[in-house]
Amino acid sequence: MIRVLVADDQVLIRAGVAALLRAAPDVEVVGEASDGEEAVRLAAEHRPDVILMDIRMPGVSGIAATERILRAAAESGEQVPHVVVLTTFDLDEYVYAALRAGASGFLLKDTPPQRLLSAIATVAGGDMLFAPSVTRRLVEAYAQRLDEPAAETADGPESLQALTAREREVLRHTAKGLSNPEIAARLVISEATVKTHLNRTMAKLGLCSRAQAVVLAYETGLVTPGAR
């Protein structure tokens, strides 16, 4: 059973999504939040597996709520929920900010019901909502807006020096849009080893999701927009 929290300030959308989820056999709606502050409170109270988080809400935004929820879970040692942000547009600057905050992916508000249910199951399983190549296009679109170049050393961006050479290599391929099986084939290692390197990378850098790792790779200059 996947425990889901729905956060949206528009009551009709929130109620409609919650009703759809309650009709699904493998989903339990543990709460409905009308703003970011309530989402933070309900997440701490119910510890959902997945949170469907609206981006634009009055008071505490979905982005700020995502940061607070994930940070609190990580600091307490509890299982970190998977946040899927909801947006009206597929290239919204707020989506990029949400990925930086640690969200596992994003959905459009006109997503068909069956696709929504499938997406929740995908994210609950620990995967990103969309294929890495889709996240890459999103990241590149907004990484180009960064004003200052990243500081680098002979071995790579300064902020990534805690990583081993192989961990940086796996991160680089991840940011370029390769899936775990593709990275394994490229580096001639097992898929399990790829996952281990990526998990260690995220732990060392204090990241909560694969999407966050991709964003960091672009922001540090490990991968540059348009690079192949």
Tab-separated table of C-alpha atoms in Angstrom:
chain	number	residue	atom	x	y	z
A	1	MET	CA	0.000	0.000	0.000
A	2	ILE	CA	1.411	3.381	-1.072
A	3	ARG	CA	0.668	6.171	1.394
A	4	VAL	CA	0.077	9.481	-0.410
A	5	LEU	CA	-0.305	13.077	0.759
A	6	VAL	CA	-1.968	15.528	-1.642
A	7	ALA	CA	-1.068	19.226	-1.352
A	8	ASP	CA	-2.850	21.793	-3.545
A	9	ASP	CA	-4.484	25.114	-2.711
A	10	GLN	CA	-7.213	24.627	-5.336
A	11	VAL	CA	-9.898	22.648	-3.560
A	12	LEU	CA	-11.441	21.127	-6.699
A	13	ILE	CA	-8.099	19.828	-7.947
A	14	ARG	CA	-7.105	18.572	-4.505
A	15	ALA	CA	-10.444	16.841	-3.941
A	16	GLY	CA	-10.464	15.357	-7.442
A	17	VAL	CA	-6.968	13.917	-7.133
A	18	ALA	CA	-7.706	12.551	-3.662
A	19	ALA	CA	-10.926	10.923	-4.861
A	20	LEU	CA	-9.115	9.285	-7.755
A	21	LEU	CA	-6.419	7.925	-5.476
A	22	ARG	CA	-8.918	6.615	-2.930
A	23	ALA	CA	-10.517	4.548	-5.683
A	24	ALA	CA	-7.183	2.863	-6.470
A	25	PRO	CA	-6.624	-0.513	-4.772
A	26	ASP	CA	-2.980	0.012	-3.789
A	27	VAL	CA	-3.072	3.656	-2.658
A	28	GLU	CA	-4.026	5.197	0.679
A	29	VAL	CA	-4.575	8.952	0.928
A	30	VAL	CA	-3.229	9.868	4.361
A	31	GLY	CA	-3.951	13.593	4.152
A	32	GLU	CA	-4.903	16.639	2.095
A	33	ALA	CA	-3.082	19.955	2.528
A	34	SER	CA	-4.328	23.323	1.282
A	35	ASP	CA	-0.930	25.045	1.506
A	36	GLY	CA	2.754	24.376	2.089
A	37	GLU	CA	2.637	24.910	5.844
A	38	GLU	CA	-0.091	22.308	6.227
A	39	ALA	CA	1.811	19.951	3.934
A	40	VAL	CA	4.863	20.149	6.210
A	41	ARG	CA	2.736	19.423	9.263
A	42	LEU	CA	0.840	16.522	7.699
A	43	ALA	CA	4.021	14.998	6.269
A	44	ALA	CA	5.548	14.903	9.754
A	45	GLU	CA	2.349	13.504	11.220
A	46	HIS	CA	1.564	10.805	8.650
A	47	ARG	CA	4.962	10.040	7.066
A	48	PRO	CA	3.664	9.422	3.519
A	49	ASP	CA	5.596	7.469	0.901
A	50	VAL	CA	4.722	9.953	-1.844
A	51	ILE	CA	3.665	13.590	-1.745
A	52	LEU	CA	1.904	15.234	-4.686
A	53	MET	CA	2.958	18.839	-4.172
A	54	ASP	CA	1.511	21.859	-5.934
A	55	ILE	CA	4.198	24.446	-6.676
A	56	ARG	CA	2.360	27.734	-6.406
A	57	MET	CA	0.531	27.984	-3.097
A	58	PRO	CA	-0.065	30.959	-0.784
A	59	GLY	CA	2.220	31.380	2.194
A	60	VAL	CA	4.747	28.547	2.153
A	61	SER	CA	5.266	27.492	-1.477
A	62	GLY	CA	5.540	23.917	-2.661
A	63	ILE	CA	9.260	24.430	-3.176
A	64	ALA	CA	9.864	25.661	0.372
A	65	ALA	CA	7.631	22.914	1.753
A	66	THR	CA	9.570	20.282	-0.183
A	67	GLU	CA	12.867	21.535	1.240
A	68	ARG	CA	11.528	21.534	4.795
A	69	ILE	CA	9.911	18.092	4.540
A	70	LEU	CA	12.928	16.362	3.028
A	71	ARG	CA	15.392	18.061	5.372
A	72	ALA	CA	13.352	17.145	8.443
A	73	ALA	CA	13.031	13.513	7.374
A	74	ALA	CA	16.747	13.221	6.617
A	75	GLU	CA	17.791	14.845	9.895
A	76	SER	CA	15.491	12.598	11.931
A	77	GLY	CA	16.686	9.450	10.226
A	78	GLU	CA	13.179	8.629	8.991
A	79	GLN	CA	12.431	7.365	5.509
A	80	VAL	CA	12.526	10.340	3.141
A	81	PRO	CA	9.265	10.695	1.170
A	82	HIS	CA	9.254	10.994	-2.599
A	83	VAL	CA	7.916	14.379	-3.684
A	84	VAL	CA	6.284	14.828	-7.072
A	85	VAL	CA	5.584	18.463	-7.867
A	86	LEU	CA	2.473	19.470	-9.787
A	87	THR	CA	2.589	22.208	-12.395
A	88	THR	CA	0.505	23.715	-15.169
A	89	PHE	CA	3.409	24.054	-17.611
A	90	ASP	CA	6.026	21.453	-18.531
A	91	LEU	CA	8.866	24.008	-18.620
A	92	ASP	CA	8.101	26.082	-15.569
A	93	GLU	CA	11.059	27.682	-13.780
A	94	TYR	CA	9.476	26.584	-10.529
A	95	VAL	CA	9.891	22.959	-11.581
A	96	TYR	CA	13.647	23.447	-11.824
A	97	ALA	CA	13.695	24.965	-8.358
A	98	ALA	CA	11.666	22.028	-7.047
A	99	LEU	CA	14.157	19.556	-8.487
A	100	ARG	CA	16.948	21.465	-6.775
A	101	ALA	CA	14.984	21.161	-3.547
A	102	GLY	CA	14.981	17.378	-3.881
A	103	ALA	CA	11.751	16.500	-5.659
A	104	SER	CA	11.779	13.188	-7.507
A	105	GLY	CA	9.988	14.515	-10.569
A	106	PHE	CA	6.985	16.432	-11.781
A	107	LEU	CA	3.552	15.965	-13.322
A	108	LEU	CA	1.326	18.244	-15.343
A	109	LYS	CA	-2.069	18.914	-13.815
A	110	ASP	CA	-3.799	17.541	-16.898
A	111	THR	CA	-2.095	14.145	-16.518
A	112	PRO	CA	-4.550	11.283	-17.316
A	113	PRO	CA	-5.703	9.323	-14.241
A	114	GLN	CA	-4.017	6.051	-15.167
A	115	ARG	CA	-0.732	7.803	-15.836
A	116	LEU	CA	-0.953	9.543	-12.473
A	117	LEU	CA	-1.404	6.210	-10.694
A	118	SER	CA	1.456	4.675	-12.651
A	119	ALA	CA	3.687	7.643	-11.832
A	120	ILE	CA	2.984	7.331	-8.116
A	121	ALA	CA	3.942	3.649	-8.206
A	122	THR	CA	7.116	4.473	-10.146
A	123	VAL	CA	8.254	7.152	-7.719
A	124	ALA	CA	7.343	5.068	-4.674
A	125	GLY	CA	9.690	2.411	-6.041
A	126	GLY	CA	12.581	4.857	-5.892
A	127	ASP	CA	12.798	5.829	-9.561
A	128	MET	CA	12.544	9.270	-11.111
A	129	LEU	CA	9.164	10.119	-12.555
A	130	PHE	CA	10.418	10.746	-16.082
A	131	ALA	CA	13.261	9.241	-18.063
A	132	PRO	CA	16.644	10.864	-17.287
A	133	SER	CA	16.701	12.427	-20.779
A	134	VAL	CA	13.551	14.428	-19.981
A	135	THR	CA	15.055	15.729	-16.754
A	136	ARG	CA	18.186	16.588	-18.675
A	137	ARG	CA	16.259	18.837	-21.095
A	138	LEU	CA	14.626	20.592	-18.172
A	139	VAL	CA	17.914	21.086	-16.343
A	140	GLU	CA	19.702	22.369	-19.445
A	141	ALA	CA	16.964	24.915	-20.104
A	142	TYR	CA	17.551	26.565	-16.750
A	143	ALA	CA	21.210	25.791	-16.141
A	144	GLN	CA	21.928	28.233	-18.972
A	145	ARG	CA	20.543	30.999	-16.760
A	146	LEU	CA	23.285	30.598	-14.175
A	147	ASP	CA	25.405	33.746	-14.190
A	148	GLU	CA	28.734	32.618	-12.761
A	149	PRO	CA	30.862	29.704	-13.973
A	150	ALA	CA	31.590	26.939	-11.484
A	151	ALA	CA	34.985	26.777	-9.816
A	152	GLU	CA	36.992	23.761	-11.006
A	153	THR	CA	40.253	22.036	-10.197
A	154	ALA	CA	42.353	19.607	-12.207
A	155	ASP	CA	40.267	16.731	-10.844
A	156	GLY	CA	36.867	18.327	-11.283
A	157	PRO	CA	34.556	20.898	-9.609
A	158	GLU	CA	35.748	21.854	-6.137
A	159	SER	CA	32.479	20.908	-4.431
A	160	LEU	CA	32.755	17.353	-5.779
A	161	GLN	CA	36.205	16.580	-4.399
A	162	ALA	CA	34.725	14.262	-1.763
A	163	LEU	CA	33.765	11.877	-4.563
A	164	THR	CA	35.986	9.157	-5.969
A	165	ALA	CA	36.869	9.227	-9.647
A	166	ARG	CA	34.352	6.466	-10.369
A	167	GLU	CA	31.607	8.232	-8.415
A	168	ARG	CA	32.171	11.402	-10.448
A	169	GLU	CA	32.086	9.322	-13.608
A	170	VAL	CA	28.754	7.745	-12.665
A	171	LEU	CA	27.351	11.159	-11.734
A	172	ARG	CA	28.508	12.599	-15.051
A	173	HIS	CA	26.770	9.871	-17.047
A	174	THR	CA	23.644	10.218	-14.919
A	175	ALA	CA	23.494	13.935	-15.658
A	176	LYS	CA	23.936	13.262	-19.372
A	177	GLY	CA	20.697	11.303	-19.335
A	178	LEU	CA	21.892	7.697	-19.172
A	179	SER	CA	19.852	5.154	-17.214
A	180	ASN	CA	21.495	2.809	-14.706
A	181	PRO	CA	21.650	-0.098	-17.210
A	182	GLU	CA	23.187	2.207	-19.827
A	183	ILE	CA	25.796	3.470	-17.369
A	184	ALA	CA	26.612	-0.102	-16.359
A	185	ALA	CA	27.172	-1.062	-19.993
A	186	ARG	CA	29.248	2.056	-20.681
A	187	LEU	CA	31.528	1.518	-17.662
A	188	VAL	CA	31.497	-2.301	-17.847
A	189	ILE	CA	30.212	-2.707	-14.294
A	190	SER	CA	27.036	-4.174	-12.831
A	191	GLU	CA	23.833	-2.189	-12.465
A	192	ALA	CA	24.005	-2.819	-8.708
A	193	THR	CA	27.446	-1.203	-8.637
A	194	VAL	CA	26.091	1.831	-10.469
A	195	LYS	CA	23.348	2.176	-7.851
A	196	THR	CA	25.917	1.833	-5.063
A	197	HIS	CA	28.126	4.577	-6.521
A	198	LEU	CA	25.149	6.882	-7.026
A	199	ASN	CA	23.806	6.262	-3.519
A	200	ARG	CA	27.234	6.990	-2.024
A	201	THR	CA	27.484	10.141	-4.118
A	202	MET	CA	24.135	11.371	-2.861
A	203	ALA	CA	25.066	10.577	0.741
A	204	LYS	CA	28.399	12.419	0.505
A	205	LEU	CA	26.799	15.483	-1.074
A	206	GLY	CA	23.725	15.503	1.174
A	207	LEU	CA	21.281	14.998	-1.693
A	208	CYS	CA	17.803	13.492	-1.459
A	209	SER	CA	17.044	12.449	-5.033
A	210	ARG	CA	18.578	11.509	-8.371
A	211	ALA	CA	17.125	14.658	-9.905
A	212	GLN	CA	18.940	16.752	-7.295
A	213	ALA	CA	22.184	14.997	-8.231
A	214	VAL	CA	21.625	15.823	-11.906
A	215	VAL	CA	21.028	19.487	-11.109
A	216	LEU	CA	24.206	19.648	-9.003
A	217	ALA	CA	26.252	18.115	-11.806
A	218	TYR	CA	25.212	20.965	-14.096
A	219	GLU	CA	25.592	23.701	-11.488
A	220	THR	CA	29.121	22.621	-10.549
A	221	GLY	CA	30.216	22.395	-14.178
A	222	LEU	CA	30.785	18.636	-14.092
A	223	VAL	CA	28.479	18.558	-17.103
A	224	THR	CA	27.706	21.579	-19.247
A	225	PRO	CA	24.475	22.238	-21.158
A	226	GLY	CA	24.586	20.708	-24.625
A	227	ALA	CA	27.543	18.427	-23.835
A	228	ARG	CA	27.426	14.871	-25.180
